[in-house]
Amino acid sequence: MITAKQTRQRITQLVKQDSQTAQQLDKDTKQALDFIKQHLTVFYAHYASENGISVSMAQQKVSKWDLEQWQAVVDELKDEDWLPEAKTRANVIGTFAGMSLGMMVGAIGAMAILRLQNRKQQLVQAKRDEEQRSSLDLVNKNMAKPTTKKAVQKAYDAEIAKAQENWEQKAKAAQKAGKQPPERILPGAELSDRLWSDSDKLLADVQTSMFDTMTRSHTVSDLSKLVDAHRKASSREPATIGDKAQANNYVTERLLRTELARMTDSVNTASYISNGIGWVNIVTEPGVCSLCAPLASGGPYKIDSAPLLPDDTHPNCRCVKVPAMGPADSPDLTDDTIKASGAVTGRYNDTNDPHLDKRDEIATTMYDEFKKARRSNLVSKISLNTSVDTETVASALTHVFDSKYSLYSPTAYISGGPSHVIKHFDPDYDMALSIQRLRIGKAISPDIIMLKHEALEAKLMDEKGMKYDDAHAEANKSFNYVAALIKWKEAHHEQ
């Protein structure tokens, strides 16, 4: 059985591999930029006057010397392992190279970038194969029943279909609400096309930039500055050829890590299902974000309804599912049993957490994470997932997390103080799980009722000055969250 400790070690390994991939991309990019500078310098030294190269000079017809430089480039790149898509693009670039001096220089820059993009495509496929192989090795060494590539592909296809269905529902809800649809995480089948599409944009941009770089440079030093990368890879306004190449790298890394996360999730899902695992928890990567921390606290999840990684989290996510114990696995679960099993704790209920200790601890952690999250994003996401208007969602969340009222305090009362003190609402386990389901787009009907109950209760207390007990009872007449949740659990055989 795979343990949480093994999974954390695996995540550390995956993050390290991601870093190595980024370093390889940076190395290939530097080589491409050095190639461009080398050949630009040759043209500059041959043609430039003290004022550089004029626009009219760049527009002149190619000479025999120019064609010799082009042939040198072709010879230098001929041993590259070119993909068919790259060969097609190279032929087009070669056609433009003969039109003028400026187009020739642009074509040389484009060929350098094309080699870079060709290597990216090969790297992406190699990393995807490596991720599947290493993930399969891990589960097959630690789970009783081995998993095949065919089973992984079936799980992968099912995850893609489910993610697409979830996205379409969210997109329709967004359209109905007059909002932008959520980001769609690309399936692997579309990844190569997306990378080639991005490549074509970069190639066109570089060809234009090469012409500008050549005519704007007054010295070789100027030329170098206009080629090198100066900004962060994630910069929204890349300025130089190098900046644009680095920005393209950033997108490639993001798409690749996201696809690799889905591959790992598919391997794990296929293995867990074939081995009869019914429940899973989520182990987070180091430096967990405010989106994933509540997911980890909200487990375990039934494997057939667990959050999809990364489709229900975010691009770049490296969180991983691990087998967990659920209520059906051990109705008399105790802490000693859990620790002895090596498994992660299961979903708590009145049987395995009679004094609410664990549930209160989890609820407090989840509330803290929700409060840290950017509220506008949380409101927008929940509204998008549910079609409940943002005003209602914002009011409910403010009421639950931020507002203070005169509320019963058993601690103060027992210690001899007043029975009621001004304070926030105490964290509630079921409500924390409801908010998490709302956030990731897996809401059940009681979760919607909870939102409307809290928003109405807030209005009654804040605008009409009603006390909590009275406002709660009044809100229950229209939106009784507790009753709806009990009914739902009974219907779905949950405690």
CSV table of C-alpha atoms in Angstrom, one decimal:
chain,number,residue,atom,x,y,z
A,1,MET,CA,0.0,0.0,0.0
A,2,ILE,CA,1.3,3.4,-0.9
A,3,THR,CA,1.6,5.7,2.2
A,4,ALA,CA,1.5,9.4,2.6
A,5,LYS,CA,5.2,9.4,3.4
A,6,GLN,CA,6.0,7.7,0.1
A,7,THR,CA,3.7,10.1,-1.7
A,8,ARG,CA,5.5,13.2,-0.2
A,9,GLN,CA,8.8,11.7,-1.3
A,10,ARG,CA,7.4,11.2,-4.8
A,11,ILE,CA,6.1,14.8,-4.9
A,12,THR,CA,9.6,16.1,-4.0
A,13,GLN,CA,11.0,14.0,-6.8
A,14,LEU,CA,8.5,15.3,-9.3
A,15,VAL,CA,9.1,18.9,-8.3
A,16,LYS,CA,12.9,18.3,-8.7
A,17,GLN,CA,12.3,16.8,-12.1
A,18,ASP,CA,10.2,19.9,-13.1
A,19,SER,CA,13.1,22.1,-12.1
A,20,GLN,CA,15.5,20.0,-14.3
A,21,THR,CA,13.1,20.3,-17.2
A,22,ALA,CA,13.1,24.1,-16.8
A,23,GLN,CA,16.9,24.1,-16.7
A,24,GLN,CA,17.0,22.1,-20.0
A,25,LEU,CA,14.6,24.5,-21.6
A,26,ASP,CA,16.8,27.4,-20.5
A,27,LYS,CA,19.9,25.7,-21.8
A,28,ASP,CA,18.3,25.1,-25.2
A,29,THR,CA,17.0,28.7,-25.3
A,30,LYS,CA,20.5,30.1,-24.6
A,31,GLN,CA,21.9,28.0,-27.4
A,32,ALA,CA,19.2,29.3,-29.8
A,33,LEU,CA,19.9,33.0,-28.7
A,34,ASP,CA,23.7,32.5,-29.1
A,35,PHE,CA,23.1,31.0,-32.5
A,36,ILE,CA,21.1,34.1,-33.5
A,37,LYS,CA,23.7,36.5,-32.1
A,38,GLN,CA,26.5,34.7,-33.9
A,39,HIS,CA,24.9,34.9,-37.3
A,40,LEU,CA,23.6,38.4,-36.8
A,41,THR,CA,27.1,39.6,-35.8
A,42,VAL,CA,28.4,38.1,-39.1
A,43,PHE,CA,25.8,40.0,-41.2
A,44,TYR,CA,26.4,43.1,-39.2
A,45,ALA,CA,30.1,43.0,-39.6
A,46,HIS,CA,29.7,42.5,-43.3
A,47,TYR,CA,27.1,45.2,-44.1
A,48,ALA,CA,27.0,47.8,-41.3
A,49,SER,CA,28.4,51.3,-41.7
A,50,GLU,CA,29.1,53.5,-38.7
A,51,ASN,CA,25.4,54.2,-38.5
A,52,GLY,CA,24.5,50.5,-38.5
A,53,ILE,CA,22.4,48.8,-41.2
A,54,SER,CA,19.7,51.0,-42.9
A,55,VAL,CA,16.2,49.9,-43.7
A,56,SER,CA,16.8,50.3,-47.4
A,57,MET,CA,19.9,48.1,-47.1
A,58,ALA,CA,17.9,45.4,-45.3
A,59,GLN,CA,15.3,45.5,-48.1
A,60,GLN,CA,17.9,44.8,-50.9
A,61,LYS,CA,18.0,41.5,-52.8
A,62,VAL,CA,20.1,38.7,-51.4
A,63,SER,CA,23.6,38.3,-52.7
A,64,LYS,CA,25.7,35.3,-53.4
A,65,TRP,CA,27.4,35.9,-50.0
A,66,ASP,CA,24.0,36.0,-48.3
A,67,LEU,CA,23.1,32.6,-49.8
A,68,GLU,CA,26.4,31.2,-48.7
A,69,GLN,CA,25.5,32.2,-45.1
A,70,TRP,CA,22.1,30.6,-45.4
A,71,GLN,CA,23.7,27.4,-46.7
A,72,ALA,CA,26.1,27.4,-43.7
A,73,VAL,CA,23.0,27.6,-41.4
A,74,VAL,CA,21.4,24.7,-43.2
A,75,ASP,CA,24.5,22.6,-42.9
A,76,GLU,CA,24.8,23.4,-39.2
A,77,LEU,CA,21.3,22.3,-38.5
A,78,LYS,CA,21.0,19.3,-40.8
A,79,ASP,CA,21.9,16.7,-38.2
A,80,GLU,CA,19.1,17.8,-35.9
A,81,ASP,CA,16.4,15.1,-35.3
A,82,TRP,CA,13.6,17.1,-37.0
A,83,LEU,CA,10.0,16.2,-36.5
A,84,PRO,CA,7.7,16.2,-39.6
A,85,GLU,CA,5.9,19.3,-38.4
A,86,ALA,CA,9.3,21.1,-38.0
A,87,LYS,CA,10.4,20.1,-41.5
A,88,THR,CA,7.3,21.6,-43.0
A,89,ARG,CA,7.9,24.8,-41.2
A,90,ALA,CA,11.6,24.8,-42.2
A,91,ASN,CA,10.7,24.6,-45.9
A,92,VAL,CA,8.4,27.7,-45.5
A,93,ILE,CA,11.1,29.6,-43.7
A,94,GLY,CA,13.6,28.7,-46.5
A,95,THR,CA,11.2,30.2,-49.1
A,96,PHE,CA,11.1,33.6,-47.2
A,97,ALA,CA,14.9,33.5,-46.8
A,98,GLY,CA,15.5,34.3,-50.5
A,99,MET,CA,13.3,37.4,-50.7
A,100,SER,CA,15.7,40.1,-49.2
A,101,LEU,CA,18.6,40.6,-46.9
A,102,GLY,CA,16.2,41.4,-44.1
A,103,MET,CA,14.1,38.3,-44.7
A,104,MET,CA,17.3,36.3,-44.9
A,105,VAL,CA,18.4,37.4,-41.4
A,106,GLY,CA,14.8,36.9,-40.1
A,107,ALA,CA,14.8,33.3,-41.5
A,108,ILE,CA,18.1,32.5,-39.8
A,109,GLY,CA,16.6,33.6,-36.5
A,110,ALA,CA,13.5,31.6,-37.2
A,111,MET,CA,15.5,28.5,-37.9
A,112,ALA,CA,17.2,28.9,-34.5
A,113,ILE,CA,13.8,29.2,-32.8
A,114,LEU,CA,12.4,26.3,-34.8
A,115,ARG,CA,15.2,24.1,-33.6
A,116,LEU,CA,14.4,25.2,-30.0
A,117,GLN,CA,10.6,24.4,-30.5
A,118,ASN,CA,11.4,21.1,-32.1
A,119,ARG,CA,13.4,20.1,-29.1
A,120,LYS,CA,10.6,21.3,-26.8
A,121,GLN,CA,8.1,19.0,-28.5
A,122,GLN,CA,10.5,16.0,-28.1
A,123,LEU,CA,11.2,16.9,-24.5
A,124,VAL,CA,7.5,17.1,-23.7
A,125,GLN,CA,6.8,13.7,-25.2
A,126,ALA,CA,9.8,12.2,-23.4
A,127,LYS,CA,8.8,13.7,-20.1
A,128,ARG,CA,5.2,12.4,-20.5
A,129,ASP,CA,6.4,8.9,-21.2
A,130,GLU,CA,8.8,9.1,-18.3
A,131,GLU,CA,6.1,10.3,-15.9
A,132,GLN,CA,3.8,7.4,-16.8
A,133,ARG,CA,6.6,4.9,-16.5
A,134,SER,CA,7.9,6.0,-13.1
A,135,SER,CA,4.3,6.4,-11.7
A,136,LEU,CA,3.5,2.9,-12.9
A,137,ASP,CA,6.7,1.5,-11.4
A,138,LEU,CA,5.8,3.1,-8.0
A,139,VAL,CA,2.2,1.8,-7.8
A,140,ASN,CA,3.1,-1.7,-9.1
A,141,LYS,CA,5.9,-2.0,-6.5
A,142,ASN,CA,3.6,-1.0,-3.7
A,143,MET,CA,0.1,-2.2,-4.6
A,144,ALA,CA,-1.0,-5.8,-4.6
A,145,LYS,CA,-2.4,-5.9,-8.1
A,146,PRO,CA,-0.3,-4.6,-11.0
A,147,THR,CA,-1.8,-1.9,-13.3
A,148,THR,CA,-1.4,-1.9,-17.1
A,149,LYS,CA,-0.9,0.9,-19.5
A,150,LYS,CA,-4.3,0.0,-21.0
A,151,ALA,CA,-5.9,0.6,-17.6
A,152,VAL,CA,-4.1,3.9,-17.3
A,153,GLN,CA,-5.3,5.1,-20.7
A,154,LYS,CA,-8.8,4.1,-19.7
A,155,ALA,CA,-8.6,6.1,-16.5
A,156,TYR,CA,-6.9,9.0,-18.4
A,157,ASP,CA,-9.7,9.1,-21.0
A,158,ALA,CA,-12.4,9.0,-18.3
A,159,GLU,CA,-10.7,11.9,-16.5
A,160,ILE,CA,-10.5,14.0,-19.6
A,161,ALA,CA,-14.2,13.3,-20.4
A,162,LYS,CA,-15.2,14.2,-16.9
A,163,ALA,CA,-13.1,17.3,-16.8
A,164,GLN,CA,-14.6,18.5,-20.1
A,165,GLU,CA,-18.1,17.9,-18.8
A,166,ASN,CA,-17.3,19.9,-15.7
A,167,TRP,CA,-15.8,22.7,-17.7
A,168,GLU,CA,-18.8,22.9,-20.1
A,169,GLN,CA,-21.2,23.2,-17.1
A,170,LYS,CA,-19.1,25.9,-15.6
A,171,ALA,CA,-18.8,27.7,-19.0
A,172,LYS,CA,-22.6,27.6,-19.4
A,173,ALA,CA,-23.1,29.0,-15.9
A,174,ALA,CA,-20.5,31.7,-16.7
A,175,GLN,CA,-22.2,32.6,-19.9
A,176,LYS,CA,-25.6,32.8,-18.2
A,177,ALA,CA,-24.2,35.0,-15.6
A,178,GLY,CA,-22.4,37.2,-18.1
A,179,LYS,CA,-18.9,36.2,-17.0
A,180,GLN,CA,-15.8,34.9,-18.6
A,181,PRO,CA,-15.6,31.1,-18.7
A,182,PRO,CA,-13.0,29.4,-16.5
A,183,GLU,CA,-9.7,28.4,-17.9
A,184,ARG,CA,-9.8,25.1,-19.7
A,185,ILE,CA,-6.9,22.8,-19.0
A,186,LEU,CA,-5.9,21.1,-22.2
A,187,PRO,CA,-6.0,17.4,-22.6
A,188,GLY,CA,-2.8,15.7,-23.8
A,189,ALA,CA,-4.1,15.1,-27.3
A,190,GLU,CA,-4.3,18.9,-27.8
A,191,LEU,CA,-1.0,19.7,-26.1
A,192,SER,CA,1.2,19.2,-29.2
A,193,ASP,CA,-1.1,21.3,-31.4
A,194,ARG,CA,-1.0,24.1,-28.8
A,195,LEU,CA,2.7,24.0,-28.6
A,196,TRP,CA,3.1,24.2,-32.4
A,197,SER,CA,0.5,27.0,-32.5
A,198,ASP,CA,2.5,29.0,-29.9
A,199,SER,CA,5.6,28.1,-31.8
A,200,ASP,CA,4.2,29.6,-35.0
A,201,LYS,CA,3.4,32.9,-33.2
A,202,LEU,CA,6.9,33.0,-31.8
A,203,LEU,CA,8.5,32.3,-35.2
A,204,ALA,CA,6.5,35.1,-36.9
A,205,ASP,CA,7.3,37.4,-34.0
A,206,VAL,CA,11.0,36.6,-34.1
A,207,GLN,CA,11.3,37.1,-37.9
A,208,THR,CA,9.8,40.6,-37.5
A,209,SER,CA,12.0,41.3,-34.4
A,210,MET,CA,15.1,40.2,-36.3
A,211,PHE,CA,14.6,42.9,-38.9
A,212,ASP,CA,14.0,45.5,-36.2
A,213,THR,CA,17.0,44.4,-34.2
A,214,MET,CA,19.3,44.6,-37.2
A,215,THR,CA,18.2,48.0,-38.3
A,216,ARG,CA,18.1,49.5,-34.8
A,217,SER,CA,21.6,48.4,-33.8
A,218,HIS,CA,24.4,50.8,-34.1
A,219,THR,CA,27.0,48.5,-32.5
A,220,VAL,CA,27.5,44.8,-31.9
A,221,SER,CA,26.8,45.6,-28.2
A,222,ASP,CA,23.4,47.1,-29.2
A,223,LEU,CA,22.6,44.0,-31.2
A,224,SER,CA,23.4,41.7,-28.3
A,225,LYS,CA,21.2,43.7,-25.9
A,226,LEU,CA,18.3,43.4,-28.3
A,227,VAL,CA,18.6,39.6,-28.4
A,228,ASP,CA,19.3,38.7,-24.8
A,229,ALA,CA,16.6,38.0,-22.3
A,230,HIS,CA,16.3,40.7,-19.6
A,231,ARG,CA,12.9,40.0,-18.0
A,232,LYS,CA,11.4,37.2,-16.0
A,233,ALA,CA,9.9,34.4,-18.0
A,234,SER,CA,6.4,35.1,-16.7
A,235,SER,CA,6.6,38.8,-17.8
A,236,ARG,CA,3.5,39.9,-19.6
A,237,GLU,CA,5.4,42.4,-21.8
A,238,PRO,CA,8.4,40.7,-23.3
A,239,ALA,CA,10.6,43.2,-25.1
A,240,THR,CA,13.5,41.4,-26.7
A,241,ILE,CA,13.8,38.2,-28.8
A,242,GLY,CA,15.2,36.5,-25.7
A,243,ASP,CA,12.3,37.8,-23.5
A,244,LYS,CA,9.9,36.4,-26.0
A,245,ALA,CA,11.6,33.0,-26.1
A,246,GLN,CA,11.7,32.9,-22.2
A,247,ALA,CA,8.0,33.8,-22.1
A,248,ASN,CA,7.3,30.9,-24.5
A,249,ASN,CA,9.3,28.6,-22.2
A,250,TYR,CA,7.1,29.7,-19.2
A,251,VAL,CA,4.0,28.7,-21.1
A,252,THR,CA,5.5,25.4,-22.2
A,253,GLU,CA,6.6,24.5,-18.6
A,254,ARG,CA,3.1,25.3,-17.3
A,255,LEU,CA,1.4,23.2,-19.9
A,256,LEU,CA,3.8,20.3,-19.4
A,257,ARG,CA,3.7,20.2,-15.6
A,258,THR,CA,-0.1,20.3,-15.8
A,259,GLU,CA,-0.2,17.4,-18.2
A,260,LEU,CA,2.3,15.4,-16.1
A,261,ALA,CA,0.1,15.9,-13.1
A,262,ARG,CA,-2.9,14.5,-14.9
A,263,MET,CA,-0.8,11.5,-16.0
A,264,THR,CA,0.2,10.8,-12.5
A,265,ASP,CA,-3.4,11.1,-11.3
A,266,SER,CA,-4.6,8.8,-14.0
A,267,VAL,CA,-2.0,6.1,-13.1
A,268,ASN,CA,-2.9,6.3,-9.4
A,269,THR,CA,-6.6,6.2,-10.1
A,270,ALA,CA,-6.3,3.2,-12.3
A,271,SER,CA,-4.2,1.4,-9.7
A,272,TYR,CA,-6.4,2.3,-6.8
A,273,ILE,CA,-9.6,1.2,-8.6
A,274,SER,CA,-8.1,-2.1,-9.7
A,275,ASN,CA,-6.9,-2.7,-6.1
A,276,GLY,CA,-10.3,-2.0,-4.6
A,277,ILE,CA,-9.4,1.3,-2.9
A,278,GLY,CA,-12.6,3.1,-2.2
A,279,TRP,CA,-11.3,6.3,-0.6
A,280,VAL,CA,-8.4,8.7,-1.2
A,281,ASN,CA,-6.9,11.7,0.4
A,282,ILE,CA,-4.8,14.4,-1.2
A,283,VAL,CA,-1.2,15.0,-0.2
A,284,THR,CA,0.0,18.5,-1.1
A,285,GLU,CA,3.2,19.7,-2.5
A,286,PRO,CA,5.7,21.8,-0.5
A,287,GLY,CA,4.5,25.4,-0.1
A,288,VAL,CA,0.9,24.4,-0.6
A,289,CYS,CA,-1.4,27.1,-2.1
A,290,SER,CA,-4.6,28.4,-0.6
A,291,LEU,CA,-6.6,26.5,-3.2
A,292,CYS,CA,-5.2,23.0,-2.4
A,293,ALA,CA,-4.8,23.3,1.4
A,294,PRO,CA,-8.6,23.0,2.0
A,295,LEU,CA,-8.7,20.0,-0.4
A,296,ALA,CA,-6.2,18.2,1.8
A,297,SER,CA,-8.1,19.0,4.9
A,298,GLY,CA,-11.4,18.0,3.4
A,299,GLY,CA,-10.6,14.4,2.7
A,300,PRO,CA,-11.0,11.6,2.4
A,301,TYR,CA,-13.0,11.5,-0.8
A,302,LYS,CA,-14.8,8.6,-2.5
A,303,ILE,CA,-12.5,7.7,-5.4
A,304,ASP,CA,-15.2,8.0,-8.0
A,305,SER,CA,-16.0,11.6,-6.9
A,306,ALA,CA,-12.6,12.8,-5.7
A,307,PRO,CA,-11.3,16.1,-7.1
A,308,LEU,CA,-9.5,15.7,-10.5
A,309,LEU,CA,-5.9,16.7,-10.4
A,310,PRO,CA,-5.2,19.2,-11.8
A,311,ASP,CA,-8.5,20.0,-13.4
A,312,ASP,CA,-10.3,20.7,-10.1
A,313,THR,CA,-7.2,22.5,-8.6
A,314,HIS,CA,-5.1,24.6,-10.9
A,315,PRO,CA,-2.4,24.4,-13.6
A,316,ASN,CA,1.1,23.5,-12.3
A,317,CYS,CA,-0.5,21.5,-9.4
A,318,ARG,CA,1.7,18.8,-8.1
A,319,CYS,CA,-0.6,17.4,-5.4
A,320,VAL,CA,-1.2,13.7,-5.4
A,321,LYS,CA,-3.9,11.3,-4.2
A,322,VAL,CA,-3.1,8.6,-1.7
A,323,PRO,CA,-5.2,5.7,-0.4
A,324,ALA,CA,-7.2,6.5,2.7
A,325,MET,CA,-9.7,4.9,5.1
A,326,GLY,CA,-13.3,5.9,4.8
A,327,PRO,CA,-16.3,5.2,7.1
A,328,ALA,CA,-17.2,2.1,5.2
A,329,ASP,CA,-13.7,0.6,5.7
A,330,SER,CA,-13.8,0.7,9.5
A,331,PRO,CA,-16.9,1.9,11.3
A,332,ASP,CA,-15.1,1.5,14.6
A,333,LEU,CA,-12.0,3.4,13.6
A,334,THR,CA,-9.7,4.6,16.3
A,335,ASP,CA,-6.6,6.8,16.3
A,336,ASP,CA,-4.5,3.7,17.2
A,337,THR,CA,-5.9,1.7,14.4
A,338,ILE,CA,-5.2,4.6,11.9
A,339,LYS,CA,-1.6,5.0,13.1
A,340,ALA,CA,-0.9,1.2,13.0
A,341,SER,CA,-2.3,0.9,9.5
A,342,GLY,CA,0.1,3.5,8.1
A,343,ALA,CA,-2.9,5.1,6.3
A,344,VAL,CA,-4.0,8.7,6.4
A,345,THR,CA,-7.0,9.4,8.6
A,346,GLY,CA,-10.4,8.9,7.1
A,347,ARG,CA,-13.6,11.1,7.2
A,348,TYR,CA,-14.7,11.7,10.7
A,349,ASN,CA,-18.2,11.1,12.1
A,350,ASP,CA,-19.9,10.5,15.4
A,351,THR,CA,-18.5,6.9,15.5
A,352,ASN,CA,-14.8,7.6,15.1
A,353,ASP,CA,-14.8,11.2,16.5
A,354,PRO,CA,-17.4,11.2,19.3
A,355,HIS,CA,-16.2,14.4,20.9
A,356,LEU,CA,-15.7,16.4,17.7
A,357,ASP,CA,-12.0,16.9,18.5
A,358,LYS,CA,-10.7,15.9,15.0
A,359,ARG,CA,-13.6,17.5,13.1
A,360,ASP,CA,-13.1,20.8,15.0
A,361,GLU,CA,-9.3,20.7,14.3
A,362,ILE,CA,-9.9,20.1,10.5
A,363,ALA,CA,-12.6,22.7,10.3
A,364,THR,CA,-10.4,25.3,12.0
A,365,THR,CA,-7.6,24.5,9.5
A,366,MET,CA,-9.9,24.8,6.5
A,367,TYR,CA,-11.5,28.1,7.8
A,368,ASP,CA,-8.0,29.5,8.2
A,369,GLU,CA,-7.1,28.6,4.6
A,370,PHE,CA,-10.4,30.0,3.2
A,371,LYS,CA,-9.8,33.3,5.1
A,372,LYS,CA,-6.2,33.5,3.6
A,373,ALA,CA,-7.6,33.0,0.0
A,374,ARG,CA,-8.3,36.1,-2.0
A,375,ARG,CA,-12.0,36.6,-1.3
A,376,SER,CA,-12.9,38.0,-4.6
A,377,ASN,CA,-11.5,34.9,-6.4
A,378,LEU,CA,-13.3,32.6,-3.9
A,379,VAL,CA,-16.6,34.4,-4.4
A,380,SER,CA,-16.2,34.5,-8.2
A,381,LYS,CA,-15.3,30.8,-8.4
A,382,ILE,CA,-18.2,29.7,-6.2
A,383,SER,CA,-20.7,31.9,-8.1
A,384,LEU,CA,-19.3,30.5,-11.4
A,385,ASN,CA,-19.7,26.9,-10.2
A,386,THR,CA,-23.2,27.3,-8.8
A,387,SER,CA,-24.9,30.1,-10.7
A,388,VAL,CA,-25.7,31.7,-7.3
A,389,ASP,CA,-25.1,35.5,-7.7
A,390,THR,CA,-21.9,36.9,-6.3
A,391,GLU,CA,-23.8,39.2,-3.9
A,392,THR,CA,-25.4,36.2,-2.2
A,393,VAL,CA,-22.1,34.3,-2.1
A,394,ALA,CA,-20.1,37.3,-0.8
A,395,SER,CA,-22.7,37.9,1.9
A,396,ALA,CA,-22.7,34.3,3.0
A,397,LEU,CA,-18.9,34.1,3.2
A,398,THR,CA,-18.6,37.4,5.0
A,399,HIS,CA,-21.2,36.2,7.5
A,400,VAL,CA,-19.4,32.9,8.2
A,401,PHE,CA,-15.8,34.1,8.2
A,402,ASP,CA,-15.7,37.8,9.1
A,403,SER,CA,-18.7,39.1,11.0
A,404,LYS,CA,-18.8,39.2,14.8
A,405,TYR,CA,-22.0,38.8,16.9
A,406,SER,CA,-23.1,38.2,20.4
A,407,LEU,CA,-22.9,34.4,20.4
A,408,TYR,CA,-23.1,31.7,23.1
A,409,SER,CA,-19.6,30.8,24.5
A,410,PRO,CA,-19.6,27.7,26.7
A,411,THR,CA,-15.9,28.3,27.6
A,412,ALA,CA,-16.6,31.8,28.9
A,413,TYR,CA,-19.8,30.6,30.7
A,414,ILE,CA,-18.1,27.6,32.4
A,415,SER,CA,-15.3,29.8,33.6
A,416,GLY,CA,-17.8,32.1,35.4
A,417,GLY,CA,-18.1,34.7,32.7
A,418,PRO,CA,-21.1,35.8,30.6
A,419,SER,CA,-23.0,33.2,28.5
A,420,HIS,CA,-22.7,35.3,25.4
A,421,VAL,CA,-19.6,37.2,24.0
A,422,ILE,CA,-18.9,39.1,20.8
A,423,LYS,CA,-17.1,36.7,18.5
A,424,HIS,CA,-16.9,35.1,15.1
A,425,PHE,CA,-18.9,31.9,14.4
A,426,ASP,CA,-17.0,28.8,15.4
A,427,PRO,CA,-15.6,26.7,12.5
A,428,ASP,CA,-18.0,24.0,11.5
A,429,TYR,CA,-16.8,20.7,9.9
A,430,ASP,CA,-19.7,20.1,7.6
A,431,MET,CA,-19.8,23.8,6.5
A,432,ALA,CA,-16.1,23.7,5.7
A,433,LEU,CA,-16.6,20.6,3.5
A,434,SER,CA,-19.6,22.4,1.8
A,435,ILE,CA,-17.6,25.5,1.0
A,436,GLN,CA,-14.8,23.3,-0.4
A,437,ARG,CA,-17.2,21.4,-2.6
A,438,LEU,CA,-18.6,24.7,-3.8
A,439,ARG,CA,-15.1,26.0,-4.6
A,440,ILE,CA,-14.1,23.1,-6.7
A,441,GLY,CA,-17.4,22.7,-8.6
A,442,LYS,CA,-18.6,19.5,-6.9
A,443,ALA,CA,-21.5,21.0,-4.9
A,444,ILE,CA,-24.3,18.8,-3.6
A,445,SER,CA,-27.8,20.3,-3.1
A,446,PRO,CA,-27.4,21.1,0.7
A,447,ASP,CA,-24.3,23.2,-0.1
A,448,ILE,CA,-26.4,25.6,-2.2
A,449,ILE,CA,-29.0,25.7,0.6
A,450,MET,CA,-26.2,26.6,3.1
A,451,LEU,CA,-25.1,29.6,1.0
A,452,LYS,CA,-28.7,30.9,0.8
A,453,HIS,CA,-29.3,30.2,4.5
A,454,GLU,CA,-26.2,32.1,5.6
A,455,ALA,CA,-26.9,35.1,3.3
A,456,LEU,CA,-30.5,35.4,4.6
A,457,GLU,CA,-29.3,35.0,8.2
A,458,ALA,CA,-26.8,37.8,7.6
A,459,LYS,CA,-29.5,40.1,6.3
A,460,LEU,CA,-31.8,39.4,9.2
A,461,MET,CA,-29.0,40.0,11.8
A,462,ASP,CA,-27.2,42.9,10.1
A,463,GLU,CA,-30.1,44.9,8.7
A,464,LYS,CA,-33.0,44.0,11.0
A,465,GLY,CA,-31.0,43.5,14.2
A,466,MET,CA,-32.3,40.1,15.0
A,467,LYS,CA,-30.4,37.9,17.5
A,468,TYR,CA,-28.7,34.8,16.2
A,469,ASP,CA,-31.1,32.2,17.5
A,470,ASP,CA,-34.1,34.1,16.0
A,471,ALA,CA,-32.4,34.8,12.7
A,472,HIS,CA,-31.3,31.2,12.4
A,473,ALA,CA,-34.7,29.9,13.0
A,474,GLU,CA,-36.2,32.3,10.5
A,475,ALA,CA,-33.7,31.4,7.8
A,476,ASN,CA,-34.4,27.7,8.4
A,477,LYS,CA,-38.0,28.2,7.3
A,478,SER,CA,-36.7,28.8,3.8
A,479,PHE,CA,-33.3,27.2,3.7
A,480,ASN,CA,-32.7,24.5,6.3
A,481,TYR,CA,-29.1,23.4,5.7
A,482,VAL,CA,-28.8,20.9,8.5
A,483,ALA,CA,-32.1,19.1,7.6
A,484,ALA,CA,-31.1,19.0,4.0
A,485,LEU,CA,-27.6,17.6,4.8
A,486,ILE,CA,-29.0,14.9,7.0
A,487,LYS,CA,-31.5,13.9,4.4
A,488,TRP,CA,-28.7,13.8,1.7
A,489,LYS,CA,-26.4,11.7,3.9
A,490,GLU,CA,-29.2,9.2,4.6
A,491,ALA,CA,-30.0,8.9,0.9
A,492,HIS,CA,-26.3,8.3,0.1
A,493,HIS,CA,-25.6,6.0,3.0
A,494,GLU,CA,-23.2,8.4,4.7
A,495,GLN,CA,-22.9,8.9,8.4
